[in-house]
Amino acid sequence: METKTEKHRAIAAKKPTLTPKAIIHQSFGSKASYTVEEVKESRQTECLGLSIQQKGPCLYRCTLQLPELSVVSGTFSKKKDAEQSAAEMAIEKLGIRPMIDDPTPQEAWGNLVARISYIFSENFLSSLHPLSGHIGAALWRKGDRCGSIPISIVAVYDAKISSLCKCINPEVESNPFLVISFIMRATTELSGSLVTSEQHLWIRNQNPYSQDIVESLMKQDYSQECIQVAAVRIPSSVEKPVEAVTLRISSKEYYLDIIANDLGFEDAANVLISRNLGRASSETRLFFAAPKSYILDQSSKLPNGKETYHSDGSLNVRASYLSGQDIIGDAILASIGYTWKSRDLFYEDVTVRSYYRMLIGKTPGGIYKLSREAMLTAELPSRFTTRANWRGSLPRDILCMFCRQHHLSEPVFSIHPSKAVSESEMFKCELKLLSRHEDLIIKCFPEDSFKKQNNAIQNASLILLSWLNKYFKNILVPFEKLDETVDFDIQIYSRNIFKGISACQSLHNGQLNAIELHKILESICANSSYIISGNGVCSLKIDGPDSGVCPCNGSLACISYSVSLIVEGENIKEMIEVCNDFEFEVGVGAVISYVEEVVMQMSVGQSAYFTTNSLPDFIFASASDSAKIMSLLSSKTCSMEYEISLTKVAEPLEDRMEQALFSPSLSKQRVEFAVQRILESHATTLLDFGCGSGSLLEALLNYSTSLEKIAGVDISQKGLIRAAKVLNSKLVTNSDAVMLPTSVKSVILYEGSITKFGSKLHGFDIGTCLEVIEHMDEDQACLFGDVALSYFCPQILIVSTPNFEYNVVLQKSSMTNQEQEDESDEKSLLQSCKFRNHDHKFEWTREQFQQWASDIAARHNYKVKFSGVGGSADVEPGFASQIAVFEREWTPEDNMLKEADIEYHYNVLWEWNSENR
């Protein structure tokens, strides 16, 4: 069995070694000069046997100038790698052996005694150091407290003392309060110069300082007789809410005495201070007055002693979770203290809103919400498409911040070439999450492959973040059952990550609402008199004319919005969150579900108003007056009111590229192609497979054709609802005022899959499937072809899909002149081409498409001809949108319908008939 001493040695051994630059700095200091220059190089790339020159990545070379020599590194993709390489080369040439940074425990003890003696010397107090500010303020204290500072202050504000104590006992890393016990023991060896008291836990110089030192230490800014600092009280009982407090400190008072009094203690020596929260430069800390029994417990935890714990204080769960340390009793969260910059007291206000933001900032979803400044609207997206479409902090940055918040090592990313057969190089990313001591906790290795290494890293980070986010929402799940919550891409190796999190299980589901808000939210939902639909939205109203510019999956929607808390039956409305310019990608879960559902029903220029009783978990992180909101939630029946304006929609990459080259647009050219075939065939009925939001059906109403009945079928209910609104609006206009050229008398929209047979879709004269099959898996696209020609049996079937070879032209049109010169070879461009839309499952070349169409035509006795729109069949690379026209020359038999194994039920979502209008 591993002994405690061996465990300490193992932990200490894992401390990272000095980097080459740090070693050079030890030896030469400011005499070492690094100069980094950018190197322009070209590289050879294999492109299916064709060797061409391409512009290589941005590379850097570093020159390190030392008094004795100069070295030049090789080339690297990162500046810091070039600098480290140059330093490593210099170390090798000079034969430098790095100084041992960590002393032995015995050496560290001697250094600790010397450091404490130096801190209370006049030489130290004449310098700018946080402790010199504390000692100066302590000179204003009255009676025998004059000049005495709490030992906890010395433990927290001097990094060298903390480092020495870690050498003596590595457990200081996880329990910083152990430093107090070492300072107390070390001070007893300085009894001739320092005075301390175990009973009161303070320390001071035995002999008075010189008059000059005293005057310099007590010199402060007296422009304000009294300062008021906003802070937050966090009660140890989770049944009590956090509340705002005000610290009133006069210019001649020691601020820790004021905090001690606010916590119910007379002596600041009892006040313990947490590590700083947030940024490394932040002075935001937790202050708590632990019972002496607790502090003495810490002093009993020595390397060769028995650990006992007999504190009569209660653990403050919320404060402990916030700081990652044990916090006992009530705590004050404040940003106040002395810094390296000035001897004047530094302070900033900390509000209840700040507290809640700090708390949610420890969850992946909370970090993302904070980066977007949209607590009540934004959600961590479920999918990473492209960096251009991502808004807010990137997944990798969020994961790194999460690791720092929970005191884990930085995540480790490993890039692997994809084993999939591909004409261009693809990459996968393996991601490892390690404990602070480098123990493997979680491994994530998604199967997704990407052309860019960075995209693979972002994708792996997001998959892990999404799982961690689910864990935070179900944190009461026992470790043994965690395997049931993970995807195949994730493996859990250790309980270590969950020790700190699981210790605060009472703070699950956004960390707060399970304890403080659960009963309130439950009573609000139960007592609400609203009739709530399935998505939680009620009283929806959309104002403004339909501009026809609507968001769709993959587009970037820009909205302005406000969120307010309203009280039912009363004229009370509290504004909570406002944003005038919020952009998000549609279809990846980047906003809360009911906001996206409403936005999908809008067009640019319209405004929507709705209420919901789904109160957000993070309402207090956005509310400026948390106390008032809490009071309303506790005593009133409330709901949330959203006001949203859709200001802009940036279409997906596919549409933007096509519009840059074609006039009229490809979509209009496809409609005109279909209309020409309708005129030639004298068809009276038409079925649009995968009709989406009804763009083709709507366009057909503008043409004079022989069509009398048109129908559309799609699996997306949202798209069909949109189609119904557009078609109804146009047909109502036709009946009331403007006569459209169409002779259409009936329109039907069916909800269902186009790969399953239903007799309602059988026997139409003409079928269209324009730019649909590429959104299906290839096997499903083949199945559609078989079902359409064998069971639906239209006289004519028109199928269009993007020509992948034409992507060279589309994507080259969006390049700069320099990029076009660098990618001048068409074959090279084809290998690096992206699909036109991230939602495309495949894109076929002309040969692949013609093979697919010819095969299904032969199987089902159809003739097929090939054409297209955008471009020309005679000019490479052919049409931008390739089209197959299938024609039937046989008559379906009545018993063909009976051959279908199962009749699939298509739901009629909307129907219009001219006779009943």
PDB file of C-alpha atoms in Angstrom, residues 454-658:
ATOM      1  CA  ASN A 454      -8.353  23.339 -35.984  1.00  0.00           C
ATOM      2  CA  ASN A 455     -11.907  22.316 -36.887  1.00  0.00           C
ATOM      3  CA  ALA A 456     -11.202  18.796 -35.617  1.00  0.00           C
ATOM      4  CA  ILE A 457      -9.959  20.290 -32.318  1.00  0.00           C
ATOM      5  CA  GLN A 458     -13.003  22.524 -31.970  1.00  0.00           C
ATOM      6  CA  ASN A 459     -15.356  19.612 -32.732  1.00  0.00           C
ATOM      7  CA  ALA A 460     -13.763  17.317 -30.128  1.00  0.00           C
ATOM      8  CA  SER A 461     -13.855  20.122 -27.557  1.00  0.00           C
ATOM      9  CA  LEU A 462     -17.543  20.774 -28.199  1.00  0.00           C
ATOM     10  CA  ILE A 463     -18.489  17.081 -27.915  1.00  0.00           C
ATOM     11  CA  LEU A 464     -16.792  16.873 -24.508  1.00  0.00           C
ATOM     12  CA  LEU A 465     -18.269  20.199 -23.380  1.00  0.00           C
ATOM     13  CA  SER A 466     -21.756  19.045 -24.363  1.00  0.00           C
ATOM     14  CA  TRP A 467     -21.385  15.932 -22.240  1.00  0.00           C
ATOM     15  CA  LEU A 468     -19.993  17.906 -19.295  1.00  0.00           C
ATOM     16  CA  ASN A 469     -22.933  20.279 -19.624  1.00  0.00           C
ATOM     17  CA  LYS A 470     -25.346  17.335 -19.394  1.00  0.00           C
ATOM     18  CA  TYR A 471     -23.480  16.104 -16.332  1.00  0.00           C
ATOM     19  CA  PHE A 472     -23.873  19.444 -14.588  1.00  0.00           C
ATOM     20  CA  LYS A 473     -27.603  19.278 -15.206  1.00  0.00           C
ATOM     21  CA  ASN A 474     -27.770  15.748 -13.761  1.00  0.00           C
ATOM     22  CA  ILE A 475     -25.039  15.960 -11.180  1.00  0.00           C
ATOM     23  CA  LEU A 476     -26.834  13.660  -8.741  1.00  0.00           C
ATOM     24  CA  VAL A 477     -26.156  10.694 -11.048  1.00  0.00           C
ATOM     25  CA  PRO A 478     -23.832   8.277  -9.157  1.00  0.00           C
ATOM     26  CA  PHE A 479     -20.397   7.728 -10.652  1.00  0.00           C
ATOM     27  CA  GLU A 480     -21.236   4.065 -11.268  1.00  0.00           C
ATOM     28  CA  LYS A 481     -24.042   5.090 -13.642  1.00  0.00           C
ATOM     29  CA  LEU A 482     -22.094   7.739 -15.547  1.00  0.00           C
ATOM     30  CA  ASP A 483     -21.312   5.264 -18.329  1.00  0.00           C
ATOM     31  CA  GLU A 484     -25.010   5.289 -19.179  1.00  0.00           C
ATOM     32  CA  THR A 485     -24.830   9.021 -19.938  1.00  0.00           C
ATOM     33  CA  VAL A 486     -21.794   9.021 -22.240  1.00  0.00           C
ATOM     34  CA  ASP A 487     -21.583   8.691 -25.992  1.00  0.00           C
ATOM     35  CA  PHE A 488     -19.346   6.174 -27.737  1.00  0.00           C
ATOM     36  CA  ASP A 489     -16.873   9.003 -28.359  1.00  0.00           C
ATOM     37  CA  ILE A 490     -16.181   9.496 -24.629  1.00  0.00           C
ATOM     38  CA  GLN A 491     -14.489   7.242 -22.063  1.00  0.00           C
ATOM     39  CA  ILE A 492     -14.355   7.988 -18.325  1.00  0.00           C
ATOM     40  CA  TYR A 493     -11.210   6.830 -16.503  1.00  0.00           C
ATOM     41  CA  SER A 494     -11.295   8.437 -13.086  1.00  0.00           C
ATOM     42  CA  ARG A 495     -13.552   9.809 -10.403  1.00  0.00           C
ATOM     43  CA  ASN A 496     -11.108  12.671  -9.764  1.00  0.00           C
ATOM     44  CA  ILE A 497     -12.905  15.272 -11.844  1.00  0.00           C
ATOM     45  CA  PHE A 498     -16.099  14.713  -9.919  1.00  0.00           C
ATOM     46  CA  LYS A 499     -14.758  14.986  -6.367  1.00  0.00           C
ATOM     47  CA  GLY A 500     -14.981  18.766  -6.222  1.00  0.00           C
ATOM     48  CA  ILE A 501     -18.166  18.873  -8.278  1.00  0.00           C
ATOM     49  CA  SER A 502     -19.990  16.071  -6.485  1.00  0.00           C
ATOM     50  CA  ALA A 503     -19.163  17.581  -3.117  1.00  0.00           C
ATOM     51  CA  CYS A 504     -21.583  20.322  -4.061  1.00  0.00           C
ATOM     52  CA  GLN A 505     -24.428  18.181  -5.362  1.00  0.00           C
ATOM     53  CA  SER A 506     -26.979  20.462  -3.773  1.00  0.00           C
ATOM     54  CA  LEU A 507     -26.092  23.053  -6.368  1.00  0.00           C
ATOM     55  CA  HIS A 508     -27.015  20.983  -9.421  1.00  0.00           C
ATOM     56  CA  ASN A 509     -28.969  22.050 -12.531  1.00  0.00           C
ATOM     57  CA  GLY A 510     -27.277  25.340 -13.224  1.00  0.00           C
ATOM     58  CA  GLN A 511     -25.841  25.039  -9.690  1.00  0.00           C
ATOM     59  CA  LEU A 512     -28.598  27.042  -8.062  1.00  0.00           C
ATOM     60  CA  ASN A 513     -32.165  26.325  -8.924  1.00  0.00           C
ATOM     61  CA  ALA A 514     -32.322  22.841  -7.407  1.00  0.00           C
ATOM     62  CA  ILE A 515     -32.035  24.328  -3.896  1.00  0.00           C
ATOM     63  CA  GLU A 516     -32.853  28.017  -3.997  1.00  0.00           C
ATOM     64  CA  LEU A 517     -35.185  28.187  -6.978  1.00  0.00           C
ATOM     65  CA  HIS A 518     -36.753  24.744  -7.372  1.00  0.00           C
ATOM     66  CA  LYS A 519     -39.697  25.322  -5.064  1.00  0.00           C
ATOM     67  CA  ILE A 520     -40.269  28.822  -6.430  1.00  0.00           C
ATOM     68  CA  LEU A 521     -40.234  27.727 -10.066  1.00  0.00           C
ATOM     69  CA  GLU A 522     -42.389  24.693  -9.305  1.00  0.00           C
ATOM     70  CA  SER A 523     -45.040  26.802  -7.620  1.00  0.00           C
ATOM     71  CA  ILE A 524     -45.009  29.357 -10.446  1.00  0.00           C
ATOM     72  CA  CYS A 525     -45.536  26.672 -13.088  1.00  0.00           C
ATOM     73  CA  ALA A 526     -48.219  24.940 -11.039  1.00  0.00           C
ATOM     74  CA  ASN A 527     -50.190  28.092 -10.253  1.00  0.00           C
ATOM     75  CA  SER A 528     -49.884  29.664 -13.694  1.00  0.00           C
ATOM     76  CA  SER A 529     -53.223  30.325 -15.373  1.00  0.00           C
ATOM     77  CA  TYR A 530     -51.641  30.384 -18.842  1.00  0.00           C
ATOM     78  CA  ILE A 531     -52.513  27.639 -21.278  1.00  0.00           C
ATOM     79  CA  ILE A 532     -49.073  26.476 -22.332  1.00  0.00           C
ATOM     80  CA  SER A 533     -48.416  24.763 -25.642  1.00  0.00           C
ATOM     81  CA  GLY A 534     -45.866  22.011 -26.053  1.00  0.00           C
ATOM     82  CA  ASN A 535     -42.975  24.380 -26.588  1.00  0.00           C
ATOM     83  CA  GLY A 536     -43.794  26.631 -23.633  1.00  0.00           C
ATOM     84  CA  VAL A 537     -44.723  29.652 -25.787  1.00  0.00           C
ATOM     85  CA  CYS A 538     -48.073  31.392 -25.454  1.00  0.00           C
ATOM     86  CA  SER A 539     -49.651  34.652 -26.620  1.00  0.00           C
ATOM     87  CA  LEU A 540     -47.406  34.703 -29.694  1.00  0.00           C
ATOM     88  CA  LYS A 541     -47.903  37.701 -31.955  1.00  0.00           C
ATOM     89  CA  ILE A 542     -45.853  38.539 -35.064  1.00  0.00           C
ATOM     90  CA  ASP A 543     -46.122  42.063 -36.479  1.00  0.00           C
ATOM     91  CA  GLY A 544     -45.004  43.473 -39.810  1.00  0.00           C
ATOM     92  CA  PRO A 545     -45.255  42.478 -43.476  1.00  0.00           C
ATOM     93  CA  ASP A 546     -43.687  39.254 -44.699  1.00  0.00           C
ATOM     94  CA  SER A 547     -40.516  40.276 -46.555  1.00  0.00           C
ATOM     95  CA  GLY A 548     -39.876  36.741 -47.792  1.00  0.00           C
ATOM     96  CA  VAL A 549     -36.339  36.761 -46.352  1.00  0.00           C
ATOM     97  CA  CYS A 550     -36.493  34.018 -43.733  1.00  0.00           C
ATOM     98  CA  PRO A 551     -33.933  32.094 -41.691  1.00  0.00           C
ATOM     99  CA  CYS A 552     -33.198  28.451 -42.448  1.00  0.00           C
ATOM    100  CA  ASN A 553     -30.809  25.839 -41.094  1.00  0.00           C
ATOM    101  CA  GLY A 554     -27.249  27.011 -41.634  1.00  0.00           C
ATOM    102  CA  SER A 555     -28.118  30.688 -42.016  1.00  0.00           C
ATOM    103  CA  LEU A 556     -26.973  33.402 -39.620  1.00  0.00           C
ATOM    104  CA  ALA A 557     -29.885  35.245 -38.057  1.00  0.00           C
ATOM    105  CA  CYS A 558     -29.412  38.615 -36.386  1.00  0.00           C
ATOM    106  CA  ILE A 559     -31.989  39.723 -33.816  1.00  0.00           C
ATOM    107  CA  SER A 560     -32.532  42.478 -31.301  1.00  0.00           C
ATOM    108  CA  TYR A 561     -34.450  41.399 -28.230  1.00  0.00           C
ATOM    109  CA  SER A 562     -35.492  42.194 -24.694  1.00  0.00           C
ATOM    110  CA  VAL A 563     -36.572  39.855 -21.898  1.00  0.00           C
ATOM    111  CA  SER A 564     -38.757  41.038 -19.025  1.00  0.00           C
ATOM    112  CA  LEU A 565     -40.343  39.482 -15.960  1.00  0.00           C
ATOM    113  CA  ILE A 566     -44.049  40.304 -15.832  1.00  0.00           C
ATOM    114  CA  VAL A 567     -46.514  39.746 -12.995  1.00  0.00           C
ATOM    115  CA  GLU A 568     -49.848  38.273 -13.956  1.00  0.00           C
ATOM    116  CA  GLY A 569     -52.797  40.554 -13.314  1.00  0.00           C
ATOM    117  CA  GLU A 570     -50.615  43.506 -12.297  1.00  0.00           C
ATOM    118  CA  ASN A 571     -48.938  46.320 -14.176  1.00  0.00           C
ATOM    119  CA  ILE A 572     -45.450  45.195 -13.157  1.00  0.00           C
ATOM    120  CA  LYS A 573     -42.739  44.637 -15.743  1.00  0.00           C
ATOM    121  CA  GLU A 574     -39.069  44.278 -14.821  1.00  0.00           C
ATOM    122  CA  MET A 575     -36.580  44.432 -17.699  1.00  0.00           C
ATOM    123  CA  ILE A 576     -33.910  41.765 -17.198  1.00  0.00           C
ATOM    124  CA  GLU A 577     -31.912  41.428 -20.414  1.00  0.00           C
ATOM    125  CA  VAL A 578     -31.565  43.560 -23.550  1.00  0.00           C
ATOM    126  CA  CYS A 579     -29.447  43.025 -26.663  1.00  0.00           C
ATOM    127  CA  ASN A 580     -29.585  45.122 -29.838  1.00  0.00           C
ATOM    128  CA  ASP A 581     -27.370  42.958 -32.037  1.00  0.00           C
ATOM    129  CA  PHE A 582     -27.364  39.206 -31.367  1.00  0.00           C
ATOM    130  CA  GLU A 583     -26.275  36.931 -34.217  1.00  0.00           C
ATOM    131  CA  PHE A 584     -26.503  33.139 -34.140  1.00  0.00           C
ATOM    132  CA  GLU A 585     -26.398  30.160 -36.478  1.00  0.00           C
ATOM    133  CA  VAL A 586     -29.792  28.596 -37.039  1.00  0.00           C
ATOM    134  CA  GLY A 587     -30.269  24.868 -36.533  1.00  0.00           C
ATOM    135  CA  VAL A 588     -27.391  24.079 -34.149  1.00  0.00           C
ATOM    136  CA  GLY A 589     -29.066  24.867 -30.823  1.00  0.00           C
ATOM    137  CA  ALA A 590     -27.239  28.176 -30.309  1.00  0.00           C
ATOM    138  CA  VAL A 591     -30.287  29.755 -28.601  1.00  0.00           C
ATOM    139  CA  ILE A 592     -32.947  28.385 -26.273  1.00  0.00           C
ATOM    140  CA  SER A 593     -35.458  26.291 -28.183  1.00  0.00           C
ATOM    141  CA  TYR A 594     -38.516  28.505 -27.955  1.00  0.00           C
ATOM    142  CA  VAL A 595     -36.621  31.569 -29.188  1.00  0.00           C
ATOM    143  CA  GLU A 596     -35.442  29.670 -32.279  1.00  0.00           C
ATOM    144  CA  GLU A 597     -38.936  28.295 -32.900  1.00  0.00           C
ATOM    145  CA  VAL A 598     -40.333  31.823 -32.959  1.00  0.00           C
ATOM    146  CA  VAL A 599     -37.508  33.246 -35.099  1.00  0.00           C
ATOM    147  CA  MET A 600     -38.047  30.466 -37.669  1.00  0.00           C
ATOM    148  CA  GLN A 601     -41.596  31.751 -38.173  1.00  0.00           C
ATOM    149  CA  MET A 602     -40.427  35.327 -38.863  1.00  0.00           C
ATOM    150  CA  SER A 603     -39.043  37.164 -41.860  1.00  0.00           C
ATOM    151  CA  VAL A 604     -36.614  40.100 -41.850  1.00  0.00           C
ATOM    152  CA  GLY A 605     -38.279  43.281 -40.610  1.00  0.00           C
ATOM    153  CA  GLN A 606     -40.876  41.519 -38.477  1.00  0.00           C
ATOM    154  CA  SER A 607     -41.210  41.703 -34.693  1.00  0.00           C
ATOM    155  CA  ALA A 608     -42.519  38.982 -32.382  1.00  0.00           C
ATOM    156  CA  TYR A 609     -43.991  39.188 -28.897  1.00  0.00           C
ATOM    157  CA  PHE A 610     -44.644  36.183 -26.701  1.00  0.00           C
ATOM    158  CA  THR A 611     -44.661  35.006 -23.107  1.00  0.00           C
ATOM    159  CA  THR A 612     -43.482  31.764 -21.544  1.00  0.00           C
ATOM    160  CA  ASN A 613     -43.639  30.321 -18.059  1.00  0.00           C
ATOM    161  CA  SER A 614     -40.342  28.503 -18.603  1.00  0.00           C
ATOM    162  CA  LEU A 615     -38.274  30.627 -16.252  1.00  0.00           C
ATOM    163  CA  PRO A 616     -34.552  30.464 -17.150  1.00  0.00           C
ATOM    164  CA  ASP A 617     -32.118  28.901 -14.676  1.00  0.00           C
ATOM    165  CA  PHE A 618     -29.776  31.871 -14.879  1.00  0.00           C
ATOM    166  CA  ILE A 619     -32.232  34.719 -14.377  1.00  0.00           C
ATOM    167  CA  PHE A 620     -30.278  36.179 -11.428  1.00  0.00           C
ATOM    168  CA  ALA A 621     -27.065  36.260 -13.480  1.00  0.00           C
ATOM    169  CA  SER A 622     -28.766  38.762 -15.764  1.00  0.00           C
ATOM    170  CA  ALA A 623     -31.025  40.702 -13.382  1.00  0.00           C
ATOM    171  CA  SER A 624     -29.551  43.956 -12.078  1.00  0.00           C
ATOM    172  CA  ASP A 625     -31.845  43.943  -9.008  1.00  0.00           C
ATOM    173  CA  SER A 626     -31.738  40.347  -7.821  1.00  0.00           C
ATOM    174  CA  ALA A 627     -33.510  41.042  -4.534  1.00  0.00           C
ATOM    175  CA  LYS A 628     -36.530  42.529  -6.286  1.00  0.00           C
ATOM    176  CA  ILE A 629     -36.714  39.665  -8.783  1.00  0.00           C
ATOM    177  CA  MET A 630     -36.472  37.118  -5.964  1.00  0.00           C
ATOM    178  CA  SER A 631     -39.265  38.897  -4.107  1.00  0.00           C
ATOM    179  CA  LEU A 632     -41.518  38.863  -7.158  1.00  0.00           C
ATOM    180  CA  LEU A 633     -40.821  35.211  -7.866  1.00  0.00           C
ATOM    181  CA  SER A 634     -41.498  34.278  -4.251  1.00  0.00           C
ATOM    182  CA  SER A 635     -44.820  36.046  -3.870  1.00  0.00           C
ATOM    183  CA  LYS A 636     -46.328  36.529  -7.340  1.00  0.00           C
ATOM    184  CA  THR A 637     -47.370  34.500 -10.361  1.00  0.00           C
ATOM    185  CA  CYS A 638     -44.843  35.530 -12.975  1.00  0.00           C
ATOM    186  CA  SER A 639     -43.860  34.737 -16.536  1.00  0.00           C
ATOM    187  CA  MET A 640     -41.223  35.873 -19.007  1.00  0.00           C
ATOM    188  CA  GLU A 641     -42.016  38.233 -21.870  1.00  0.00           C
ATOM    189  CA  TYR A 642     -39.838  38.269 -24.987  1.00  0.00           C
ATOM    190  CA  GLU A 643     -39.782  40.983 -27.633  1.00  0.00           C
ATOM    191  CA  ILE A 644     -37.764  40.004 -30.708  1.00  0.00           C
ATOM    192  CA  SER A 645     -37.039  41.806 -33.978  1.00  0.00           C
ATOM    193  CA  LEU A 646     -35.406  39.929 -36.869  1.00  0.00           C
ATOM    194  CA  THR A 647     -33.041  42.480 -38.394  1.00  0.00           C
ATOM    195  CA  LYS A 648     -30.926  40.437 -40.805  1.00  0.00           C
ATOM    196  CA  VAL A 649     -30.425  36.961 -42.243  1.00  0.00           C
ATOM    197  CA  ALA A 650     -27.143  35.903 -43.836  1.00  0.00           C
ATOM    198  CA  GLU A 651     -27.881  32.986 -46.128  1.00  0.00           C
ATOM    199  CA  PRO A 652     -25.861  29.753 -45.960  1.00  0.00           C
ATOM    200  CA  LEU A 653     -22.611  29.437 -47.868  1.00  0.00           C
ATOM    201  CA  GLU A 654     -24.352  27.658 -50.760  1.00  0.00           C
ATOM    202  CA  ASP A 655     -26.726  30.535 -51.503  1.00  0.00           C
ATOM    203  CA  ARG A 656     -24.069  33.227 -51.053  1.00  0.00           C
ATOM    204  CA  MET A 657     -21.710  31.533 -53.514  1.00  0.00           C
ATOM    205  CA  GLU A 658     -24.412  30.899 -56.102  1.00  0.00           C
TER     206      GLU A 658
END
